[in-house]
Amino acid sequence: MKKNYLIIQALLLLCTHLCYSQVGINTTSPKATLEIVGKNLGGAVDSKDGIIIPRVNQVSNAFGTTQSQLVYLTANDGSLVPGFIFWDGTVWKQLGGASLTLSNFSATSPLAYNNLTGVFSISQAGSSANGYLSSADWNIFNNKQNALTFSTGLTNTANTITLNPATASSIGGVKIGSGLNVAADGTISVPSNVSSFSAGTTGLTPSVATSGAVTLAGTLKPSNGGTGNTSVPGVGTILQGDGAVYQPLLPGTAGQVLTSNGTGNPLSWSTPFTSSVAEIYDAAGTQTFATAAGFTTMLITTAGVVDSGYTAGSGTITITNAGRYKVTYRISASVTTNSQATGEYKLQVNGSDVAGTSGFTFHRNNADPRGTVTVTKILNLNANDVLRVQGKVWNTTNRTLQLVANGSSLMVEKL
């Protein structure tokens, strides 16, 4: 009896489906031929929601039976990749394969692509970038030809500008005299016999009818574009105006520079200033001088840097060229007795004391024996002037001072 009930129930269910034109799964009111409703309608997917399409690993081995036939390919098959494959009546085609994202696309200039929004665009062209022309650009270019105007001698045909054949009196509105010929191609020539030629200055030939070139026989004034000279200046010569003509300034010697001498004065060559120095120093430190000896020349005898223009002697420097110099001397001495001593020093030029160059050292005793003095003076010196430093000991009883090795020097610098 139960078996018969189940059969009757199945027949009633089949009858019910045959009576409807739509079929619904999980719904009693399907909205299409077939509607499948998930367990959570409009909500999150359930692991068992959806439909499973037949899965195959190859479709190239067989034709489909009817258009829209759908399978899911699980492996690569020729040009087809895993995804949904459908039969279009002739061949199998890819419906879905590798996922496409916005980053799969790109563009080359002048196109631009935004991989965040998926928007393709093209910018307006600029002076250095390709792009599209705006309507304003189009109007500018479209009106270019219409903006051109032409006068006598010029014509415009099919965007070609032509210089009309010349006549004896005019060409393109430019007036020329009867002594010039203008060929049909626009070439201007001078007849073989020139009756006269004037350029507003003397020196141009010929001045009578002749054949040949027109030459400049004399000088062309600066006011007419010339130099006022009759010959071409030599290499390195500079032409400078004197208010009437250009005067040549011959090349200076190697290393000289062109110097301005102020408004109204011509330029001249001058030798740029080059600093030079000379130095002597006391390397030994063996010289002694005592109270009773008076002033004596400090024997600063070791030559250091001595440029040209100086001669280093025994405690002296001789100047070769007159000029202004900075002279500096330094004396470092030590008392040889265990008592106080005072040293005095001065600069001399040619044996005469130089005012403002005196210096002193004070020495306490053997525990504090050394002292140093440095003096600098700016001097105007003549050629062959001799510089030296002298020193003496100032005490009522005899004291002896000795120069300290590498502690004394005489330096001269050209300013």
Short mmCIF file of C-alpha atoms in Angstrom, two decimals:
data_model
loop_
_atom_site.label_atom_id
_atom_site.label_comp_id
_atom_site.label_asym_id
_atom_site.label_seq_id
_atom_site.Cartn_x
_atom_site.Cartn_y
_atom_site.Cartn_z
CA MET A 1 0.00 0.00 0.00
CA LYS A 2 2.85 2.41 0.85
CA LYS A 3 4.57 1.64 -2.45
CA ASN A 4 1.43 2.55 -4.36
CA TYR A 5 1.20 5.86 -2.48
CA LEU A 6 4.71 6.82 -3.47
CA ILE A 7 4.01 6.08 -7.13
CA ILE A 8 0.85 8.17 -7.05
CA GLN A 9 2.73 11.02 -5.35
CA ALA A 10 5.48 10.98 -8.01
CA LEU A 11 2.88 11.04 -10.79
CA LEU A 12 1.10 13.99 -9.19
CA LEU A 13 4.44 15.86 -8.89
CA LEU A 14 5.23 15.17 -12.56
CA CYS A 15 1.78 16.33 -13.56
CA THR A 16 2.29 19.52 -11.58
CA HIS A 17 5.59 20.27 -13.39
CA LEU A 18 4.05 19.59 -16.77
CA CYS A 19 1.26 21.99 -16.05
CA TYR A 20 3.69 24.93 -15.43
CA SER A 21 5.60 26.72 -18.24
CA GLN A 22 8.44 27.60 -15.81
CA VAL A 23 10.40 25.38 -13.42
CA GLY A 24 11.64 26.57 -10.04
CA ILE A 25 14.08 25.02 -7.58
CA ASN A 26 13.68 26.23 -3.99
CA THR A 27 10.88 28.53 -5.27
CA THR A 28 7.21 27.99 -6.16
CA SER A 29 7.03 31.05 -8.41
CA PRO A 30 9.87 30.90 -10.93
CA LYS A 31 10.43 34.06 -12.95
CA ALA A 32 12.00 32.35 -15.98
CA THR A 33 12.00 29.00 -17.74
CA LEU A 34 14.27 27.82 -14.93
CA GLU A 35 14.98 29.69 -11.71
CA ILE A 36 17.21 28.30 -8.99
CA VAL A 37 17.07 30.05 -5.63
CA GLY A 38 19.95 29.67 -3.17
CA LYS A 39 19.45 28.77 0.42
CA ASN A 40 20.09 32.37 1.54
CA LEU A 41 18.24 34.40 -1.08
CA GLY A 42 20.02 37.74 -1.56
CA GLY A 43 22.48 36.87 1.21
CA ALA A 44 25.89 35.25 1.53
CA VAL A 45 26.60 32.20 -0.63
CA ASP A 46 26.22 28.76 0.88
CA SER A 47 28.90 26.19 0.10
CA LYS A 48 26.31 24.11 -1.78
CA ASP A 49 24.67 26.94 -3.73
CA GLY A 50 25.00 27.10 -7.53
CA ILE A 51 24.91 24.57 -10.34
CA ILE A 52 27.68 22.30 -11.58
CA ILE A 53 28.24 22.26 -15.36
CA PRO A 54 29.72 19.07 -16.89
CA ARG A 55 33.51 19.06 -16.43
CA VAL A 56 35.88 17.79 -19.12
CA ASN A 57 39.62 18.00 -19.75
CA GLN A 58 39.40 18.09 -23.57
CA VAL A 59 36.94 19.43 -26.18
CA SER A 60 39.04 19.27 -29.35
CA ASN A 61 38.35 15.54 -29.63
CA ALA A 62 34.64 15.94 -30.44
CA PHE A 63 32.13 18.34 -32.00
CA GLY A 64 29.27 19.75 -30.02
CA THR A 65 25.69 18.79 -30.76
CA THR A 66 23.88 22.13 -30.72
CA GLN A 67 24.58 25.83 -30.29
CA SER A 68 24.90 27.07 -26.70
CA GLN A 69 26.08 23.69 -25.44
CA LEU A 70 28.15 24.54 -22.31
CA VAL A 71 30.92 22.61 -20.53
CA TYR A 72 33.74 23.51 -18.13
CA LEU A 73 37.29 22.74 -19.35
CA THR A 74 39.64 21.72 -16.53
CA ALA A 75 42.93 21.63 -18.48
CA ASN A 76 44.62 23.51 -21.35
CA ASP A 77 43.46 22.28 -24.76
CA GLY A 78 45.19 23.97 -27.69
CA SER A 79 44.46 27.70 -27.49
CA LEU A 80 41.70 27.09 -24.95
CA VAL A 81 42.44 27.47 -21.22
CA PRO A 82 40.53 26.14 -18.22
CA GLY A 83 37.14 27.79 -17.95
CA PHE A 84 33.64 27.72 -19.48
CA ILE A 85 33.60 26.54 -23.15
CA PHE A 86 30.54 26.73 -25.44
CA TRP A 87 29.72 25.30 -28.89
CA ASP A 88 28.76 28.05 -31.38
CA GLY A 89 27.54 25.55 -33.99
CA THR A 90 30.96 25.28 -35.67
CA VAL A 91 33.76 25.39 -33.06
CA TRP A 92 34.28 25.37 -29.35
CA LYS A 93 34.91 28.90 -28.00
CA GLN A 94 36.16 30.28 -24.71
CA LEU A 95 33.52 31.79 -22.49
CA GLY A 96 35.68 32.27 -19.45
CA GLY A 97 39.40 31.68 -18.85
CA ALA A 98 42.13 33.49 -17.01
CA SER A 99 40.74 36.35 -14.98
CA LEU A 100 41.03 39.83 -16.48
CA THR A 101 41.61 42.78 -14.17
CA LEU A 102 42.05 46.51 -14.74
CA SER A 103 45.82 46.04 -14.52
CA ASN A 104 45.75 43.72 -17.59
CA PHE A 105 45.29 46.73 -19.87
CA SER A 106 47.75 49.46 -20.86
CA ALA A 107 48.12 52.24 -23.39
CA THR A 108 50.88 54.03 -25.30
CA SER A 109 51.20 57.77 -25.84
CA PRO A 110 49.23 59.74 -26.83
CA LEU A 111 46.67 57.38 -25.20
CA ALA A 112 46.70 57.12 -21.41
CA TYR A 113 45.14 54.42 -19.21
CA ASN A 114 44.19 54.54 -15.52
CA ASN A 115 44.44 50.99 -14.13
CA LEU A 116 42.53 52.06 -11.01
CA THR A 117 39.41 53.23 -12.86
CA GLY A 118 39.78 51.41 -16.20
CA VAL A 119 39.42 54.70 -18.08
CA PHE A 120 41.27 55.30 -21.36
CA SER A 121 41.95 58.96 -22.27
CA ILE A 122 43.92 61.16 -24.65
CA SER A 123 45.30 64.57 -23.65
CA GLN A 124 45.36 67.73 -25.69
CA ALA A 125 48.50 68.13 -27.78
CA GLY A 126 51.16 70.58 -26.57
CA SER A 127 54.42 71.98 -27.90
CA SER A 128 56.33 68.82 -26.95
CA ALA A 129 53.60 66.17 -26.48
CA ASN A 130 51.31 64.34 -28.93
CA GLY A 131 47.57 64.41 -28.41
CA TYR A 132 44.36 65.63 -29.92
CA LEU A 133 43.73 69.10 -31.35
CA SER A 134 40.98 71.10 -29.72
CA SER A 135 38.38 73.04 -31.65
CA ALA A 136 40.34 76.20 -30.85
CA ASP A 137 43.45 74.62 -32.40
CA TRP A 138 41.45 73.62 -35.46
CA ASN A 139 40.14 77.16 -35.95
CA ILE A 140 43.69 78.54 -35.71
CA PHE A 141 45.00 76.15 -38.39
CA ASN A 142 41.90 76.45 -40.55
CA ASN A 143 42.24 80.23 -40.65
CA LYS A 144 45.98 80.31 -41.37
CA GLN A 145 45.69 80.42 -45.15
CA ASN A 146 42.79 82.85 -45.11
CA ALA A 147 44.89 85.22 -43.00
CA LEU A 148 47.56 85.51 -45.72
CA THR A 149 47.46 88.55 -48.02
CA PHE A 150 49.46 89.16 -51.16
CA SER A 151 50.53 92.28 -53.04
CA THR A 152 52.09 92.99 -56.41
CA GLY A 153 54.58 90.34 -57.48
CA LEU A 154 53.27 87.48 -55.30
CA THR A 155 50.41 85.08 -56.04
CA ASN A 156 48.96 82.13 -54.14
CA THR A 157 47.69 79.14 -56.12
CA ALA A 158 46.72 75.88 -54.38
CA ASN A 159 48.69 76.91 -51.26
CA THR A 160 51.80 77.62 -53.38
CA ILE A 161 53.27 81.14 -53.14
CA THR A 162 54.85 82.23 -56.43
CA LEU A 163 57.15 85.15 -57.26
CA ASN A 164 55.81 86.59 -60.52
CA PRO A 165 58.11 87.03 -63.54
CA ALA A 166 60.18 90.17 -63.22
CA THR A 167 59.83 93.35 -65.23
CA ALA A 168 62.36 96.09 -65.87
CA SER A 169 60.85 98.37 -63.27
CA SER A 170 59.57 96.27 -60.39
CA ILE A 171 59.48 92.82 -58.83
CA GLY A 172 57.27 92.04 -55.93
CA GLY A 173 56.86 95.71 -55.15
CA VAL A 174 60.66 96.21 -54.76
CA LYS A 175 61.83 99.05 -57.02
CA ILE A 176 65.05 98.56 -59.00
CA GLY A 177 66.83 100.75 -61.51
CA SER A 178 67.26 100.24 -65.22
CA GLY A 179 70.93 99.36 -64.63
CA LEU A 180 69.96 96.03 -63.02
CA ASN A 181 68.52 92.98 -64.75
CA VAL A 182 66.08 90.61 -63.07
CA ALA A 183 65.64 87.21 -64.72
CA ALA A 184 62.40 85.26 -64.76
CA ASP A 185 63.70 83.09 -61.91
CA GLY A 186 64.28 86.22 -59.78
CA THR A 187 68.06 86.42 -60.28
CA ILE A 188 69.36 90.01 -60.09
CA SER A 189 72.45 90.77 -62.20
CA VAL A 190 74.56 93.81 -63.17
CA PRO A 191 75.04 94.47 -66.91
CA SER A 192 78.52 93.88 -68.30
CA ASN A 193 79.03 97.61 -68.92
CA VAL A 194 78.47 99.71 -65.81
CA SER A 195 78.21 103.45 -66.43
CA SER A 196 78.52 104.42 -62.78
CA PHE A 197 78.30 102.95 -59.29
CA SER A 198 77.70 104.96 -56.14
CA ALA A 199 77.83 103.81 -52.53
CA GLY A 200 77.94 107.15 -50.77
CA THR A 201 81.71 107.13 -50.21
CA THR A 202 84.95 107.29 -52.16
CA GLY A 203 87.10 104.38 -53.16
CA LEU A 204 84.60 102.33 -55.18
CA THR A 205 85.45 101.55 -58.81
CA PRO A 206 84.58 101.68 -61.63
CA SER A 207 83.19 105.19 -62.05
CA VAL A 208 83.01 104.96 -65.83
CA ALA A 209 81.56 102.43 -68.26
CA THR A 210 83.55 99.21 -68.04
CA SER A 211 83.27 95.43 -67.85
CA GLY A 212 84.13 93.36 -64.81
CA ALA A 213 83.73 93.34 -61.05
CA VAL A 214 83.08 96.31 -58.81
CA THR A 215 85.97 96.64 -56.34
CA LEU A 216 86.90 98.79 -53.34
CA ALA A 217 90.12 100.63 -54.18
CA GLY A 218 90.40 102.91 -51.18
CA THR A 219 89.07 102.92 -47.62
CA LEU A 220 85.51 102.47 -46.47
CA LYS A 221 84.52 104.67 -43.55
CA PRO A 222 83.22 103.09 -40.34
CA SER A 223 79.99 105.06 -40.79
CA ASN A 224 79.47 103.10 -44.05
CA GLY A 225 80.31 99.71 -42.53
CA GLY A 226 84.07 99.77 -43.11
CA THR A 227 87.07 100.00 -40.80
CA GLY A 228 88.81 103.05 -42.25
CA ASN A 229 91.91 100.92 -42.88
CA THR A 230 93.52 100.02 -46.19
CA SER A 231 94.81 96.59 -45.20
CA VAL A 232 93.68 93.53 -43.29
CA PRO A 233 95.00 93.53 -39.67
CA GLY A 234 97.47 90.82 -38.69
CA VAL A 235 96.58 87.83 -36.52
CA GLY A 236 95.85 88.91 -32.94
CA THR A 237 95.44 92.59 -33.83
CA ILE A 238 92.44 94.33 -32.24
CA LEU A 239 90.65 97.24 -33.90
CA GLN A 240 89.35 99.94 -31.55
CA GLY A 241 87.58 103.13 -32.47
CA ASP A 242 89.16 106.53 -31.90
CA GLY A 243 86.02 108.50 -32.81
CA ALA A 244 86.83 108.60 -36.53
CA VAL A 245 88.34 105.31 -37.67
CA TYR A 246 89.35 101.97 -36.17
CA GLN A 247 92.92 102.02 -34.86
CA PRO A 248 94.86 98.73 -34.71
CA LEU A 249 96.13 97.56 -31.35
CA LEU A 250 98.97 95.11 -31.99
CA PRO A 251 99.06 91.84 -30.01
CA GLY A 252 100.59 92.08 -26.55
CA THR A 253 103.17 89.70 -25.17
CA ALA A 254 102.27 86.23 -23.99
CA GLY A 255 100.26 86.30 -20.76
CA GLN A 256 99.20 89.96 -21.00
CA VAL A 257 95.54 90.94 -20.70
CA LEU A 258 93.46 93.65 -22.37
CA THR A 259 92.87 96.52 -19.93
CA SER A 260 90.37 99.38 -19.95
CA ASN A 261 91.87 102.76 -19.18
CA GLY A 262 88.56 104.54 -18.58
CA THR A 263 86.13 106.47 -20.77
CA GLY A 264 87.80 108.35 -23.62
CA ASN A 265 91.07 106.41 -23.36
CA PRO A 266 92.19 103.59 -25.67
CA LEU A 267 92.51 100.02 -24.48
CA SER A 268 95.98 98.69 -23.73
CA TRP A 269 97.77 95.47 -22.88
CA SER A 270 98.96 94.95 -19.33
CA THR A 271 100.72 92.19 -17.43
CA PRO A 272 98.41 90.74 -14.77
CA PHE A 273 99.64 90.87 -11.20
CA THR A 274 101.30 87.72 -10.00
CA SER A 275 102.18 87.40 -6.34
CA SER A 276 105.71 86.28 -5.49
CA VAL A 277 107.41 85.48 -2.20
CA ALA A 278 110.83 84.92 -0.69
CA GLU A 279 111.66 83.37 2.68
CA ILE A 280 114.82 82.63 4.63
CA TYR A 281 114.85 80.98 8.05
CA ASP A 282 117.29 79.86 10.75
CA ALA A 283 117.49 76.09 10.75
CA ALA A 284 120.62 75.75 12.93
CA GLY A 285 119.83 78.00 15.92
CA THR A 286 123.54 78.41 16.83
CA GLN A 287 123.97 82.21 16.66
CA THR A 288 124.53 84.00 19.99
CA PHE A 289 124.60 87.75 20.76
CA ALA A 290 125.43 89.48 24.04
CA THR A 291 124.83 92.75 25.89
CA ALA A 292 128.18 94.31 25.08
CA ALA A 293 128.06 93.50 21.35
CA GLY A 294 125.39 96.07 20.38
CA PHE A 295 123.17 95.40 17.37
CA THR A 296 124.21 92.52 15.11
CA THR A 297 122.67 91.03 11.97
CA MET A 298 120.55 87.96 12.65
CA LEU A 299 122.07 85.12 10.63
CA ILE A 300 118.86 83.73 9.16
CA THR A 301 120.64 81.78 6.42
CA THR A 302 118.54 78.83 5.21
CA ALA A 303 116.65 79.59 1.97
CA GLY A 304 113.02 78.45 1.85
CA VAL A 305 110.74 79.41 -1.06
CA VAL A 306 112.52 82.05 -3.14
CA ASP A 307 110.61 83.08 -6.30
CA SER A 308 112.17 84.96 -9.20
CA GLY A 309 112.59 88.62 -8.37
CA TYR A 310 114.53 87.98 -5.15
CA THR A 311 118.03 86.97 -4.11
CA ALA A 312 118.54 85.20 -0.77
CA GLY A 313 121.85 85.89 1.03
CA SER A 314 123.34 85.22 4.45
CA GLY A 315 120.66 86.84 6.62
CA THR A 316 119.49 89.12 3.73
CA ILE A 317 116.92 89.24 0.92
CA THR A 318 117.62 91.50 -2.09
CA ILE A 319 114.68 92.89 -4.14
CA THR A 320 115.03 92.72 -7.94
CA ASN A 321 112.00 94.79 -9.01
CA ALA A 322 110.65 97.97 -7.50
CA GLY A 323 107.17 97.83 -6.02
CA ARG A 324 105.09 97.48 -2.88
CA TYR A 325 105.93 94.60 -0.55
CA LYS A 326 104.79 93.09 2.74
CA VAL A 327 107.81 92.27 4.93
CA THR A 328 107.51 90.06 8.04
CA TYR A 329 110.24 88.97 10.42
CA ARG A 330 110.07 86.59 13.37
CA ILE A 331 112.82 86.09 15.98
CA SER A 332 112.79 83.32 18.59
CA ALA A 333 115.65 83.43 21.12
CA SER A 334 116.59 81.78 24.40
CA VAL A 335 118.68 83.13 27.33
CA THR A 336 121.80 81.04 27.99
CA THR A 337 122.36 82.26 31.58
CA ASN A 338 120.10 81.66 34.54
CA SER A 339 119.03 85.31 34.72
CA GLN A 340 116.63 87.80 33.14
CA ALA A 341 117.40 89.21 29.69
CA THR A 342 115.66 91.48 27.13
CA GLY A 343 116.20 91.27 23.38
CA GLU A 344 115.50 94.12 20.90
CA TYR A 345 115.11 93.64 17.13
CA LYS A 346 114.55 95.88 14.09
CA LEU A 347 114.21 95.70 10.29
CA GLN A 348 116.79 97.45 8.09
CA VAL A 349 116.76 98.40 4.39
CA ASN A 350 120.23 98.99 2.92
CA GLY A 351 121.65 99.29 6.47
CA SER A 352 119.11 101.92 7.62
CA ASP A 353 116.52 101.26 10.33
CA VAL A 354 112.89 101.04 9.17
CA ALA A 355 110.60 103.05 11.42
CA GLY A 356 107.85 101.12 13.16
CA THR A 357 109.62 97.75 13.04
CA SER A 358 111.15 97.45 16.54
CA GLY A 359 110.24 94.38 18.60
CA PHE A 360 111.28 92.94 21.96
CA THR A 361 111.53 89.60 23.76
CA PHE A 362 111.74 89.04 27.53
CA HIS A 363 113.50 86.03 29.06
CA ARG A 364 113.04 85.25 32.76
CA ASN A 365 115.65 82.53 33.56
CA ASN A 366 116.58 78.98 32.68
CA ALA A 367 113.13 77.78 33.75
CA ASP A 368 111.46 80.21 31.29
CA PRO A 369 114.25 80.98 28.79
CA ARG A 370 112.52 81.52 25.42
CA GLY A 371 110.72 84.42 23.77
CA THR A 372 109.39 85.24 20.29
CA VAL A 373 108.57 88.48 18.49
CA THR A 374 106.84 88.92 15.07
CA VAL A 375 106.70 92.23 13.16
CA THR A 376 105.01 92.99 9.78
CA LYS A 377 105.52 96.13 7.69
CA ILE A 378 104.27 97.33 4.26
CA LEU A 379 107.08 99.00 2.30
CA ASN A 380 107.60 100.63 -1.09
CA LEU A 381 110.96 99.21 -2.17
CA ASN A 382 113.32 99.99 -5.02
CA ALA A 383 115.24 97.57 -7.18
CA ASN A 384 118.32 96.12 -5.45
CA ASP A 385 117.13 97.11 -1.94
CA VAL A 386 118.60 94.77 0.71
CA LEU A 387 116.52 93.67 3.73
CA ARG A 388 117.96 92.30 7.00
CA VAL A 389 116.99 91.92 10.70
CA GLN A 390 119.30 93.07 13.51
CA GLY A 391 119.17 92.32 17.24
CA LYS A 392 120.87 93.13 20.54
CA VAL A 393 120.58 92.40 24.30
CA TRP A 394 119.45 95.15 26.71
CA ASN A 395 120.78 94.58 30.24
CA THR A 396 123.03 96.43 32.76
CA THR A 397 125.15 93.33 33.20
CA ASN A 398 126.18 91.01 30.43
CA ARG A 399 123.54 88.58 29.19
CA THR A 400 123.73 86.23 26.20
CA LEU A 401 120.83 85.23 23.91
CA GLN A 402 120.88 82.43 21.36
CA LEU A 403 118.55 81.94 18.35
CA VAL A 404 116.25 78.92 18.63
CA ALA A 405 116.53 76.39 15.78
CA ASN A 406 113.72 76.78 13.18
CA GLY A 407 112.25 79.66 15.20
CA SER A 408 113.38 82.73 13.19
CA SER A 409 112.55 83.84 9.64
CA LEU A 410 112.41 86.78 7.21
CA MET A 411 109.61 86.79 4.58
CA VAL A 412 108.86 89.18 1.70
CA GLU A 413 105.65 89.14 -0.42
CA LYS A 414 104.97 91.22 -3.56
CA LEU A 415 101.65 93.10 -3.37
#
